[in-house]
Tab-separated table of C-alpha atoms and ligand atoms in Angstrom:
chain	number	residue	atom	x	y	z
A	1	UNK	CA	104.399	-54.035	-10.211
A	2	UNK	CA	106.524	-56.994	-9.060
A	3	UNK	CA	107.743	-55.082	-6.019
A	4	UNK	CA	104.634	-56.344	-4.153
A	5	UNK	CA	103.367	-52.794	-3.464
A	6	UNK	CA	100.244	-52.649	-5.592
A	7	UNK	CA	98.237	-54.875	-7.919
A	8	UNK	CA	96.647	-53.491	-11.070
A	9	UNK	CA	94.681	-56.635	-11.811
A	10	UNK	CA	91.515	-55.756	-9.906
A	11	UNK	CA	88.574	-55.869	-12.366
A	12	UNK	CA	87.319	-52.304	-11.789
A	13	UNK	CA	88.716	-49.368	-13.775
A	14	UNK	CA	90.577	-46.835	-11.608
A	15	UNK	CA	90.512	-49.007	-8.470
A	16	UNK	CA	93.545	-51.035	-7.429
A	17	UNK	CA	94.752	-53.332	-4.658
A	18	UNK	CA	97.360	-52.404	-2.050
A	19	UNK	CA	99.476	-55.457	-1.189
A	20	UNK	CA	101.115	-55.965	2.228
A	21	UNK	CA	104.451	-54.260	1.428
A	22	UNK	CA	102.557	-51.306	-0.076
A	23	UNK	CA	100.271	-51.079	2.939
A	24	UNK	CA	103.354	-50.881	5.183
A	25	UNK	CA	104.653	-47.938	3.113
A	26	UNK	CA	101.218	-46.290	3.264
A	27	UNK	CA	101.017	-46.648	7.016
A	28	UNK	CA	104.405	-45.010	7.485
A	29	UNK	CA	103.352	-42.136	5.200
A	30	UNK	CA	99.963	-41.826	6.921
A	31	UNK	CA	101.515	-41.791	10.390
A	32	UNK	CA	103.671	-38.823	9.396
A	33	UNK	CA	100.646	-37.094	7.800
A	34	UNK	CA	98.775	-37.571	11.094
A	35	UNK	CA	101.772	-36.372	13.093
A	36	UNK	CA	102.049	-33.043	11.247
A	37	UNK	CA	98.286	-32.445	11.334
A	38	UNK	CA	97.907	-33.376	14.996
A	39	UNK	CA	100.815	-31.178	16.077
A	40	UNK	CA	99.162	-28.166	14.400
A	41	UNK	CA	95.815	-28.484	16.168
A	42	UNK	CA	93.903	-30.504	13.577
A	43	UNK	CA	91.429	-33.060	14.929
A	44	UNK	CA	90.893	-36.308	13.066
A	45	UNK	CA	87.254	-37.083	12.240
A	46	UNK	CA	85.465	-39.718	10.208
A	47	UNK	CA	82.532	-38.752	8.008
A	48	UNK	CA	80.067	-40.936	6.096
A	49	UNK	CA	80.891	-41.743	2.491
A	50	UNK	CA	77.321	-40.813	1.402
A	51	UNK	CA	76.411	-37.215	0.606
A	52	UNK	CA	72.778	-36.267	-0.132
A	53	UNK	CA	72.649	-34.854	-3.643
A	54	UNK	CA	71.002	-31.629	-2.504
A	55	UNK	CA	73.993	-30.969	-0.214
A	56	UNK	CA	76.490	-31.528	-3.021
A	57	UNK	CA	74.456	-29.235	-5.256
A	58	UNK	CA	74.184	-26.308	-2.798
A	59	UNK	CA	77.356	-24.499	-3.916
A	60	UNK	CA	76.900	-23.754	-7.618
A	61	UNK	CA	80.592	-23.686	-8.610
A	62	UNK	CA	81.240	-26.881	-6.657
A	63	UNK	CA	78.426	-28.848	-8.263
A	64	UNK	CA	79.389	-27.510	-11.693
A	65	UNK	CA	82.893	-28.814	-11.072
A	66	UNK	CA	81.917	-32.212	-9.724
A	67	UNK	CA	78.520	-33.045	-11.248
A	68	UNK	CA	80.005	-35.030	-14.095
A	69	UNK	CA	82.494	-36.775	-11.794
A	70	UNK	CA	80.375	-38.191	-8.987
A	71	UNK	CA	79.337	-41.770	-8.468
A	72	UNK	CA	75.662	-42.126	-7.567
A	73	UNK	CA	74.134	-44.590	-5.132
A	74	UNK	CA	71.101	-45.157	-7.264
A	75	UNK	CA	69.644	-47.926	-5.197
A	76	UNK	CA	69.919	-48.956	-1.532
A	77	UNK	CA	67.551	-51.848	-0.935
A	78	UNK	CA	64.061	-50.490	-1.572
A	79	UNK	CA	64.982	-46.878	-0.758
A	80	UNK	CA	65.451	-44.435	-3.627
A	81	UNK	CA	67.344	-41.643	-1.824
A	82	UNK	CA	69.464	-39.488	-4.131
A	83	UNK	CA	72.887	-40.084	-2.618
A	84	UNK	CA	76.371	-39.627	-4.085
A	85	UNK	CA	79.678	-41.121	-2.963
A	86	UNK	CA	81.823	-38.253	-1.677
A	87	UNK	CA	84.238	-36.886	-4.282
A	88	UNK	CA	85.581	-34.665	-1.447
A	89	UNK	CA	83.821	-33.683	1.765
A	90	UNK	CA	83.159	-29.929	1.932
A	91	UNK	CA	79.429	-30.531	1.481
A	92	UNK	CA	79.421	-33.402	3.980
A	93	UNK	CA	81.195	-31.402	6.662
A	94	UNK	CA	79.504	-28.030	6.408
A	95	UNK	CA	76.112	-29.229	7.764
A	96	UNK	CA	77.955	-30.602	10.811
A	97	UNK	CA	80.104	-27.461	11.168
A	98	UNK	CA	76.798	-25.602	11.390
A	99	UNK	CA	75.855	-27.720	14.410
A	100	UNK	CA	79.302	-27.594	16.044
A	101	UNK	CA	80.265	-23.929	15.584
A	102	UNK	CA	78.357	-21.456	17.787
A	103	UNK	CA	80.614	-18.541	18.633
A	104	UNK	CA	84.107	-17.209	18.072
A	105	UNK	CA	85.498	-19.372	20.895
A	106	UNK	CA	84.791	-22.394	18.684
A	107	UNK	CA	87.157	-20.998	16.042
A	108	UNK	CA	89.471	-21.807	14.417
A	109	UNK	CA	88.069	-25.304	13.908
A	110	UNK	CA	90.411	-27.685	12.102
A	111	UNK	CA	89.322	-31.199	11.073
A	112	UNK	CA	90.866	-33.809	8.797
A	113	UNK	CA	90.283	-37.375	7.698
A	114	UNK	CA	92.166	-39.966	5.638
A	115	UNK	CA	89.512	-41.841	3.678
A	116	UNK	CA	88.412	-43.143	0.297
A	117	UNK	CA	86.765	-40.648	-2.025
A	118	UNK	CA	85.306	-41.448	-5.428
A	119	UNK	CA	85.612	-39.596	-8.723
A	120	UNK	CA	84.337	-40.871	-12.051
A	121	UNK	CA	87.386	-39.365	-13.727
A	122	UNK	CA	86.744	-38.528	-17.353
A	123	UNK	CA	90.455	-38.600	-18.295
A	124	UNK	CA	92.170	-42.000	-18.568
A	125	UNK	CA	92.747	-43.617	-15.189
A	126	UNK	CA	96.304	-44.522	-14.042
A	127	UNK	CA	97.357	-46.652	-11.081
A	128	UNK	CA	97.977	-44.580	-7.974
A	129	UNK	CA	97.841	-41.387	-10.043
A	130	UNK	CA	94.382	-40.962	-11.570
A	131	UNK	CA	91.981	-43.143	-9.622
A	132	UNK	CA	88.261	-43.532	-9.438
A	133	UNK	CA	88.596	-44.727	-5.866
A	134	UNK	CA	91.181	-42.501	-4.174
A	135	UNK	CA	91.776	-44.642	-1.113
A	136	UNK	CA	94.321	-42.520	0.780
A	137	UNK	CA	92.656	-39.141	0.457
A	138	UNK	CA	93.761	-36.880	3.316
A	139	UNK	CA	91.370	-33.950	3.367
A	140	UNK	CA	91.521	-31.154	5.900
A	141	UNK	CA	88.662	-28.698	6.343
A	142	UNK	CA	88.951	-25.646	8.571
A	143	UNK	CA	86.689	-22.790	9.697
A	144	UNK	CA	87.855	-19.322	10.768
A	145	UNK	CA	86.482	-16.034	12.070
A	146	UNK	CA	87.623	-14.016	9.062
A	147	UNK	CA	89.643	-13.977	5.856
A	148	UNK	CA	92.833	-12.991	7.633
A	149	UNK	CA	92.742	-16.027	9.933
A	150	UNK	CA	91.721	-18.338	7.081
A	151	UNK	CA	94.647	-17.126	4.971
A	152	UNK	CA	96.962	-17.690	7.919
A	153	UNK	CA	95.653	-21.272	7.804
A	154	UNK	CA	96.377	-21.480	4.077
A	155	UNK	CA	99.998	-20.548	4.845
A	156	UNK	CA	100.133	-23.155	7.640
A	157	UNK	CA	98.737	-25.765	5.236
A	158	UNK	CA	101.455	-24.930	2.677
A	159	UNK	CA	104.079	-25.420	5.406
A	160	UNK	CA	102.490	-28.733	6.429
A	161	UNK	CA	102.705	-29.961	2.815
A	162	UNK	CA	106.316	-28.796	2.503
A	163	UNK	CA	107.167	-30.877	5.590
A	164	UNK	CA	105.374	-33.925	4.200
A	165	UNK	CA	107.068	-33.747	0.814
A	166	UNK	CA	110.450	-33.055	2.423
A	167	UNK	CA	109.902	-36.130	4.620
A	168	UNK	CA	109.313	-38.189	1.449
A	169	UNK	CA	112.278	-36.502	-0.306
A	170	UNK	CA	109.860	-35.411	-3.069
A	171	UNK	CA	110.664	-32.021	-4.664
A	172	UNK	CA	107.932	-29.564	-5.568
A	173	UNK	CA	106.987	-26.255	-7.126
A	174	UNK	CA	104.321	-24.188	-5.365
A	175	UNK	CA	102.074	-22.155	-7.677
A	176	UNK	CA	98.828	-20.243	-7.432
A	177	UNK	CA	96.521	-21.914	-9.942
A	178	UNK	CA	95.056	-19.551	-12.562
A	179	UNK	CA	91.442	-18.454	-12.171
A	180	UNK	CA	90.313	-20.917	-14.833
A	181	UNK	CA	91.857	-23.916	-13.108
A	182	UNK	CA	91.118	-23.453	-9.423
A	183	UNK	CA	89.197	-25.924	-7.246
A	184	UNK	CA	85.417	-25.840	-7.851
A	185	UNK	CA	84.060	-23.423	-5.203
A	186	UNK	CA	87.397	-21.905	-4.186
A	187	UNK	CA	88.353	-18.241	-4.073
A	188	UNK	CA	91.868	-19.358	-4.992
A	189	UNK	CA	93.915	-22.541	-5.124
A	190	UNK	CA	97.588	-23.047	-4.295
A	191	UNK	CA	99.029	-26.231	-5.749
A	192	UNK	CA	102.153	-28.368	-5.278
A	193	UNK	CA	103.451	-29.889	-8.517
A	194	UNK	CA	106.412	-32.157	-9.098
A	195	UNK	CA	108.163	-33.176	-12.310
A	196	UNK	CA	107.963	-36.909	-12.989
A	197	UNK	CA	110.817	-38.806	-14.721
A	198	UNK	CA	109.023	-38.574	-18.073
A	199	UNK	CA	109.141	-34.788	-17.821
A	200	UNK	CA	105.409	-34.319	-17.227
A	201	UNK	CA	104.270	-32.574	-14.056
A	202	UNK	CA	101.875	-34.042	-11.546
A	203	UNK	CA	99.761	-32.139	-9.014
A	204	UNK	CA	100.619	-33.746	-5.676
A	205	UNK	CA	98.744	-31.478	-3.270
A	206	UNK	CA	96.396	-28.517	-3.172
A	207	UNK	CA	95.335	-25.866	-0.673
A	208	UNK	CA	92.165	-23.874	-1.196
A	209	UNK	CA	90.858	-20.670	0.363
A	210	UNK	CA	87.079	-21.024	0.067
A	211	UNK	CA	86.030	-17.692	1.573
A	212	UNK	CA	82.373	-17.841	2.601
A	213	UNK	CA	81.324	-19.673	-0.573
A	214	UNK	CA	80.352	-22.782	1.379
A	215	UNK	CA	79.473	-21.265	4.752
A	216	UNK	CA	76.957	-18.932	3.096
A	217	UNK	CA	75.016	-21.663	1.300
A	218	UNK	CA	75.177	-23.939	4.371
A	219	UNK	CA	74.440	-21.048	6.728
A	220	UNK	CA	77.461	-21.675	8.991
A	221	UNK	CA	77.666	-18.593	11.217
A	222	UNK	CA	79.259	-17.692	14.553
A	223	UNK	CA	78.555	-15.033	17.174
A	224	UNK	CA	81.315	-12.409	17.223
A	225	UNK	CA	82.538	-10.931	20.556
A	226	UNK	CA	80.351	-7.869	19.997
A	227	UNK	CA	77.237	-9.917	19.294
A	228	UNK	CA	76.982	-9.984	15.501
A	229	UNK	CA	76.473	-13.128	13.422
A	230	UNK	CA	79.167	-13.683	10.774
A	231	UNK	CA	79.731	-16.435	8.223
A	232	UNK	CA	82.872	-18.456	8.899
A	233	UNK	CA	85.665	-18.397	6.317
A	234	UNK	CA	86.772	-21.895	5.345
A	235	UNK	CA	89.759	-23.613	3.763
A	236	UNK	CA	90.377	-27.156	2.555
A	237	UNK	CA	93.558	-28.951	1.551
A	238	UNK	CA	94.152	-32.412	0.203
A	239	UNK	CA	96.761	-34.971	-0.784
A	240	UNK	CA	96.351	-38.552	-1.915
A	241	UNK	CA	98.324	-41.715	-2.705
A	242	UNK	CA	99.764	-39.674	-5.561
A	243	UNK	CA	102.441	-38.629	-3.080
A	244	UNK	CA	103.543	-42.296	-2.907
A	245	UNK	CA	103.392	-42.595	-6.703
A	246	UNK	CA	105.635	-39.513	-6.990
A	247	UNK	CA	108.084	-40.870	-4.394
A	248	UNK	CA	108.312	-44.266	-6.123
A	249	UNK	CA	108.674	-42.779	-9.613
A	250	UNK	CA	111.196	-40.090	-8.702
A	251	UNK	CA	113.570	-42.220	-6.586
A	252	UNK	CA	113.204	-45.535	-8.408
A	253	UNK	CA	115.675	-46.710	-11.036
A	254	UNK	CA	116.022	-49.701	-13.339
A	255	UNK	CA	116.829	-51.921	-10.351
A	256	UNK	CA	113.438	-51.156	-8.837
A	257	UNK	CA	112.310	-49.109	-5.853
A	258	UNK	CA	114.629	-46.870	-3.858
A	259	UNK	CA	112.667	-45.916	-0.750
A	260	UNK	CA	113.592	-42.992	1.499
A	261	UNK	CA	114.455	-44.535	4.894
A	262	UNK	CA	111.776	-42.396	6.550
A	263	UNK	CA	109.053	-44.537	4.971
A	264	UNK	CA	110.889	-47.760	4.110
A	265	UNK	CA	109.143	-50.728	5.768
A	266	UNK	CA	112.577	-52.393	5.966
A	267	UNK	CA	115.430	-49.911	6.439
A	268	UNK	CA	118.218	-52.484	6.734
A	269	UNK	CA	118.315	-56.020	5.376
A	270	UNK	CA	121.016	-58.383	6.712
A	271	UNK	CA	122.294	-61.011	4.270
A	272	UNK	CA	124.462	-63.621	6.023
A	273	UNK	CA	127.039	-65.211	3.686
A	274	UNK	CA	127.179	-68.840	4.747
A	275	UNK	CA	130.577	-70.500	4.350
A	276	UNK	CA	131.097	-74.196	5.140
A	277	UNK	CA	132.070	-74.617	8.752
A	278	UNK	CA	131.307	-71.100	9.877
A	279	UNK	CA	127.486	-71.172	9.625
A	280	UNK	CA	127.111	-71.155	13.415
A	281	UNK	CA	129.321	-68.080	13.927
A	282	UNK	CA	127.685	-66.215	11.002
A	283	UNK	CA	124.159	-66.773	12.288
A	284	UNK	CA	125.169	-65.811	15.839
A	285	UNK	CA	126.701	-62.520	14.603
A	286	UNK	CA	123.671	-61.905	12.375
A	287	UNK	CA	121.314	-62.332	15.316
A	288	UNK	CA	123.410	-59.994	17.484
A	289	UNK	CA	123.410	-57.268	14.834
A	290	UNK	CA	119.664	-57.671	14.261
A	291	UNK	CA	118.974	-57.233	17.963
A	292	UNK	CA	121.202	-54.173	18.239
A	293	UNK	CA	119.399	-52.555	15.286
A	294	UNK	CA	115.963	-53.366	16.709
A	295	UNK	CA	117.091	-51.879	20.028
A	296	UNK	CA	117.931	-48.643	18.219
A	297	UNK	CA	114.504	-48.717	16.500
A	298	UNK	CA	115.791	-49.446	13.021
A	299	UNK	CA	113.378	-51.497	10.896
A	300	UNK	CA	115.550	-54.525	10.085
A	301	UNK	CA	115.043	-57.868	8.360
A	302	UNK	CA	117.348	-60.908	8.174
A	303	UNK	CA	117.240	-62.828	4.907
A	304	UNK	CA	118.653	-66.219	5.926
A	305	UNK	CA	116.832	-68.244	3.292
A	306	UNK	CA	119.024	-71.178	2.337
A	307	UNK	CA	117.406	-71.699	-1.088
A	308	UNK	CA	118.655	-68.368	-2.459
A	309	UNK	CA	122.202	-67.173	-3.167
A	310	UNK	CA	123.509	-63.906	-1.680
A	311	UNK	CA	123.619	-62.426	-5.191
A	312	UNK	CA	119.958	-63.254	-5.762
A	313	UNK	CA	119.139	-61.674	-2.399
A	314	UNK	CA	121.101	-58.491	-3.246
A	315	UNK	CA	119.031	-58.033	-6.422
A	316	UNK	CA	115.757	-58.845	-4.681
A	317	UNK	CA	116.192	-56.353	-1.824
A	318	UNK	CA	117.469	-53.711	-4.248
A	319	UNK	CA	114.255	-54.207	-6.226
A	320	UNK	CA	112.236	-53.806	-3.010
A	321	UNK	CA	114.002	-50.503	-2.401
A	322	UNK	CA	115.558	-51.351	0.986
A	323	UNK	CA	117.880	-48.402	1.674
A	324	UNK	CA	120.750	-50.307	3.335
A	325	UNK	CA	122.107	-53.834	3.156
A	326	UNK	CA	124.500	-55.508	5.630
A	327	UNK	CA	126.617	-58.419	4.388
A	328	UNK	CA	128.124	-60.718	7.007
A	329	UNK	CA	130.842	-63.197	5.969
A	330	UNK	CA	133.540	-65.109	7.948
A	331	UNK	CA	136.294	-62.540	7.310
A	332	UNK	CA	134.004	-59.772	8.547
A	333	UNK	CA	133.743	-61.580	11.855
A	334	UNK	CA	137.490	-62.194	11.918
A	335	UNK	CA	138.256	-58.515	11.228
A	336	UNK	CA	135.508	-57.251	13.583
A	337	UNK	CA	133.971	-55.314	10.687
A	338	UNK	CA	130.662	-55.006	8.840
A	339	UNK	CA	129.998	-54.361	5.142
A	340	UNK	CA	127.233	-51.812	4.424
A	341	UNK	CA	125.787	-51.324	0.896
A	342	UNK	CA	123.671	-48.249	-0.011
A	343	UNK	CA	120.678	-48.814	-2.294
A	344	UNK	CA	120.606	-45.299	-3.761
A	345	UNK	CA	124.257	-44.904	-4.783
A	346	UNK	CA	125.181	-48.645	-4.641
A	347	UNK	CA	128.312	-47.583	-2.704
A	348	UNK	CA	129.768	-50.082	-0.208
A	349	UNK	CA	131.367	-49.220	3.127
A	350	UNK	CA	133.378	-51.333	5.552
A	351	UNK	CA	132.812	-50.087	9.111
A	352	UNK	CA	134.285	-51.314	12.443
A	353	UNK	CA	131.851	-53.627	14.194
A	354	UNK	CA	131.629	-51.393	17.237
A	355	UNK	CA	130.654	-48.369	15.139
A	356	UNK	CA	127.844	-50.200	13.354
A	357	UNK	CA	124.821	-48.523	14.938
A	358	UNK	CA	125.955	-44.935	14.501
A	359	UNK	CA	127.146	-45.729	10.963
A	360	UNK	CA	123.712	-47.132	10.096
A	361	UNK	CA	121.876	-44.173	11.614
A	362	UNK	CA	124.159	-41.690	9.876
A	363	UNK	CA	123.804	-43.464	6.528
A	364	UNK	CA	119.999	-43.641	6.765
A	365	UNK	CA	119.918	-39.893	7.429
A	366	UNK	CA	122.324	-39.271	4.536
A	367	UNK	CA	120.201	-41.368	2.165
A	368	UNK	CA	117.070	-39.344	2.997
A	369	UNK	CA	118.989	-36.120	2.406
A	370	UNK	CA	120.796	-37.297	-0.737
A	371	UNK	CA	117.544	-38.544	-2.312
A	372	UNK	CA	115.998	-35.150	-1.539
A	373	UNK	CA	118.989	-33.187	-2.838
A	374	UNK	CA	119.333	-35.147	-6.071
A	375	UNK	CA	115.609	-34.968	-6.844
A	376	UNK	CA	115.540	-31.226	-6.086
A	377	UNK	CA	118.426	-30.596	-8.474
A	378	UNK	CA	116.577	-32.601	-11.138
A	379	UNK	CA	113.465	-30.466	-10.570
A	380	UNK	CA	115.497	-27.243	-10.774
A	381	UNK	CA	117.142	-28.418	-13.996
A	382	UNK	CA	113.650	-29.070	-15.422
A	383	UNK	CA	112.323	-25.587	-14.584
A	384	UNK	CA	113.373	-22.929	-17.107
A	385	UNK	CA	112.301	-19.517	-18.404
A	386	UNK	CA	111.437	-18.701	-22.017
A	387	UNK	CA	110.506	-15.374	-23.608
A	388	UNK	CA	109.525	-16.544	-27.100
A	389	UNK	CA	106.903	-19.071	-28.225
A	390	UNK	CA	109.496	-21.130	-30.135
A	391	UNK	CA	111.818	-21.340	-27.153
A	392	UNK	CA	108.906	-22.209	-24.826
A	393	UNK	CA	107.747	-24.983	-27.183
A	394	UNK	CA	111.261	-26.381	-27.459
A	395	UNK	CA	111.615	-26.445	-23.682
A	396	UNK	CA	108.195	-28.057	-23.241
A	397	UNK	CA	109.126	-30.773	-25.727
A	398	UNK	CA	112.154	-31.511	-23.532
A	399	UNK	CA	109.777	-31.853	-20.545
A	400	UNK	CA	109.526	-29.990	-17.258
A	401	UNK	CA	108.118	-26.556	-16.455
A	402	UNK	CA	108.572	-23.396	-18.513
A	403	UNK	CA	107.980	-19.950	-17.035
A	404	UNK	CA	106.808	-17.436	-19.665
A	405	UNK	CA	105.978	-13.706	-19.417
A	406	UNK	CA	102.288	-13.079	-18.651
A	407	UNK	CA	100.250	-9.918	-18.261
A	408	UNK	CA	97.968	-11.568	-15.697
A	409	UNK	CA	94.991	-11.301	-18.041
A	410	UNK	CA	93.027	-14.571	-18.024
A	411	UNK	CA	92.198	-14.574	-21.737
A	412	UNK	CA	95.876	-14.071	-22.556
A	413	UNK	CA	96.760	-16.871	-20.119
A	414	UNK	CA	94.375	-19.259	-21.832
A	415	UNK	CA	95.776	-18.182	-25.202
A	416	UNK	CA	99.269	-19.016	-23.913
A	417	UNK	CA	98.025	-22.533	-23.092
A	418	UNK	CA	96.640	-22.956	-26.585
A	419	UNK	CA	99.726	-21.536	-28.295
A	420	UNK	CA	102.009	-23.875	-26.340
A	421	UNK	CA	99.573	-26.817	-26.262
A	422	UNK	CA	100.228	-27.160	-22.535
A	423	UNK	CA	98.579	-26.408	-19.177
A	424	UNK	CA	99.175	-23.384	-17.001
A	425	UNK	CA	100.237	-24.301	-13.465
A	426	UNK	CA	99.913	-20.675	-12.424
A	427	UNK	CA	102.097	-17.994	-10.833
A	428	UNK	CA	105.088	-19.042	-8.713
A	429	UNK	CA	104.429	-18.855	-4.953
A	430	UNK	CA	107.877	-20.199	-4.052
A	431	UNK	CA	109.766	-17.411	-5.796
A	432	UNK	CA	109.062	-13.806	-6.782
A	433	UNK	CA	106.580	-14.129	-9.669
A	434	UNK	CA	107.475	-10.627	-10.871
A	435	UNK	CA	111.301	-10.913	-10.765
A	436	UNK	CA	112.910	-9.546	-13.966
A	437	UNK	CA	109.691	-9.851	-15.954
A	438	UNK	CA	109.322	-6.094	-16.254
A	439	UNK	CA	109.913	-4.793	-19.758
A	440	UNK	CA	108.848	-8.085	-21.319
A	441	UNK	CA	105.601	-8.494	-23.261
A	442	UNK	CA	102.840	-11.041	-22.560
A	443	UNK	CA	103.719	-14.150	-24.617
A	444	UNK	CA	100.257	-14.356	-26.263
A	445	UNK	CA	99.013	-10.750	-26.065
A	446	UNK	CA	102.172	-8.897	-26.957
A	447	UNK	CA	100.354	-5.594	-26.851
A	448	UNK	CA	100.308	-6.117	-23.067
A	449	UNK	CA	103.063	-5.556	-20.554
A	450	UNK	CA	104.108	-8.756	-18.719
A	451	UNK	CA	103.593	-8.521	-14.954
A	452	UNK	CA	104.270	-12.107	-13.848
A	453	UNK	CA	105.940	-15.320	-14.890
A	454	UNK	CA	103.370	-17.983	-15.756
A	455	UNK	CA	104.392	-21.612	-15.214
A	456	UNK	CA	103.320	-23.937	-18.018
A	457	UNK	CA	103.832	-27.688	-18.444
A	458	UNK	CA	102.482	-30.909	-19.905
A	459	UNK	CA	100.877	-32.775	-17.025
A	460	UNK	CA	99.291	-35.968	-15.840
B	1	5CA	N1	91.690	-39.003	-9.427
B	1	5CA	C1	92.672	-38.805	-8.538
B	1	5CA	N2	93.506	-39.823	-8.198
B	1	5CA	C2	94.499	-39.630	-7.291
B	1	5CA	N3	94.734	-38.457	-6.668
B	1	5CA	C3	93.930	-37.426	-6.974
B	1	5CA	C4	92.865	-37.539	-7.910
B	1	5CA	N4	92.230	-36.333	-7.984
B	1	5CA	C5	92.877	-35.506	-7.133
B	1	5CA	N5	93.896	-36.145	-6.536
B	1	5CA	C6	94.823	-35.586	-5.559
B	1	5CA	O1	94.050	-35.063	-4.471
B	1	5CA	C7	94.467	-33.717	-4.218
B	1	5CA	C8	93.282	-32.911	-3.665
B	1	5CA	O2	92.218	-32.957	-4.607
B	1	5CA	S1	91.624	-31.593	-5.052
B	1	5CA	O3	90.469	-31.893	-5.868
B	1	5CA	O4	92.655	-30.835	-5.695
B	1	5CA	N6	91.189	-30.788	-3.738
B	1	5CA	C9	90.112	-31.154	-2.988
B	1	5CA	O5	89.445	-32.134	-3.219
B	1	5CA	C10	89.833	-30.213	-1.838
B	1	5CA	N7	88.543	-30.549	-1.267
B	1	5CA	C11	90.902	-30.313	-0.800
B	1	5CA	S2	90.719	-31.779	0.100
B	1	5CA	C12	94.989	-33.212	-5.545
B	1	5CA	O6	95.945	-32.187	-5.348
B	1	5CA	C13	95.632	-34.456	-6.149
B	1	5CA	O7	96.980	-34.576	-5.712
């Protein structure tokens, strides 16, 4: 990836290198992830990467789901402990929750961390998308007095993810995963999926209600106000560097990256156009503009390299996805004006010099919004309904998500997957899953009344 974000050439399958420009993007994304978690009462923690095998194995569904995907630490010096590298941290955190949670005043307890987790993925690995070391894994784990409070947390987590994806201008569908595809150990899973440019969907975030499945086996109880001991109800929700992969894929074009200003390491690049005899004036004006932008906390860079032409620089910074470019030439100084060029639409504007700052701020805001709007309309155009197998197959071959009538019966749902040779994403949570499905028959079991729309797609 010549945009200096990431390097695939590291000699371990499913593990890749983040280069400086990519790390800057990551840090901007992570700081917003921290902001939205901190402002909703989550406390950042840092847990060990090692999990004793017997902890991982305590919850039967969980171990069944992860057994074949964990990396083992088979040897540590002379010691032969049976340790795994965390694939996710429910079974690392619960033993500590047991020590930290005593009575109802300790609840709700909300912890999160942004760490590396490790999964020996059986499907083919893909840079930033299907990793064996997931190095930007934000996992939140919460404990609550009862189901009602835990489900309130699930709703809060969904809102937190909406804010994050909106901040990255990444569109999404929110679905309740079917029983046969929920997180190992969950009571239910709510997932965020987006449609990638190739028409396949990618799961970019998940929220799980875990009930007392983990607290029971780890014996995490609290004293209620009237003196009984109850198991806590827990949730967990996670996102990874996939959110950056989605943002890059969805907004990029054949010129390269097109970064939303919110997370662009450089929001404005200034390219001075040096004409004989006016170099001095050009550089002075460039410096003044740079300082004004820094003073209004815009991330700005001046590209005054003399061994590159302006045209070369335009292409380079477009490839790096810098949202706005400022060109400064002699006539711009003469006319007290500035030329602004947008990365996303490639439109150019001439603005009066003394309106520069507000024009830049307004344009950066507009670019965030326009990237979000255009990607949302793409997602909507790629989400359709079908009531026959042929129509559903045709739609799936065109890419995107197809909603088909479903009785709600799991066997029928799995039959629908087979018939369409695609995966069920589940029931819509972001629209009424029962709207206008009445009177239709289940796509696979047409002796059954349809009660919901079932979202189906080809996915990463
Ligand atoms: N191999 C992988 N590479 C990159 N991202 C991944 C990978 N596996 C999962 N993810 C991302 O991580 C998110 C959370 O993972 S998960 O398995 O669904 N959920 C959990 O692990 C829960 N314990 C919540 S933290 C997924 O929604 C997906 O976006």
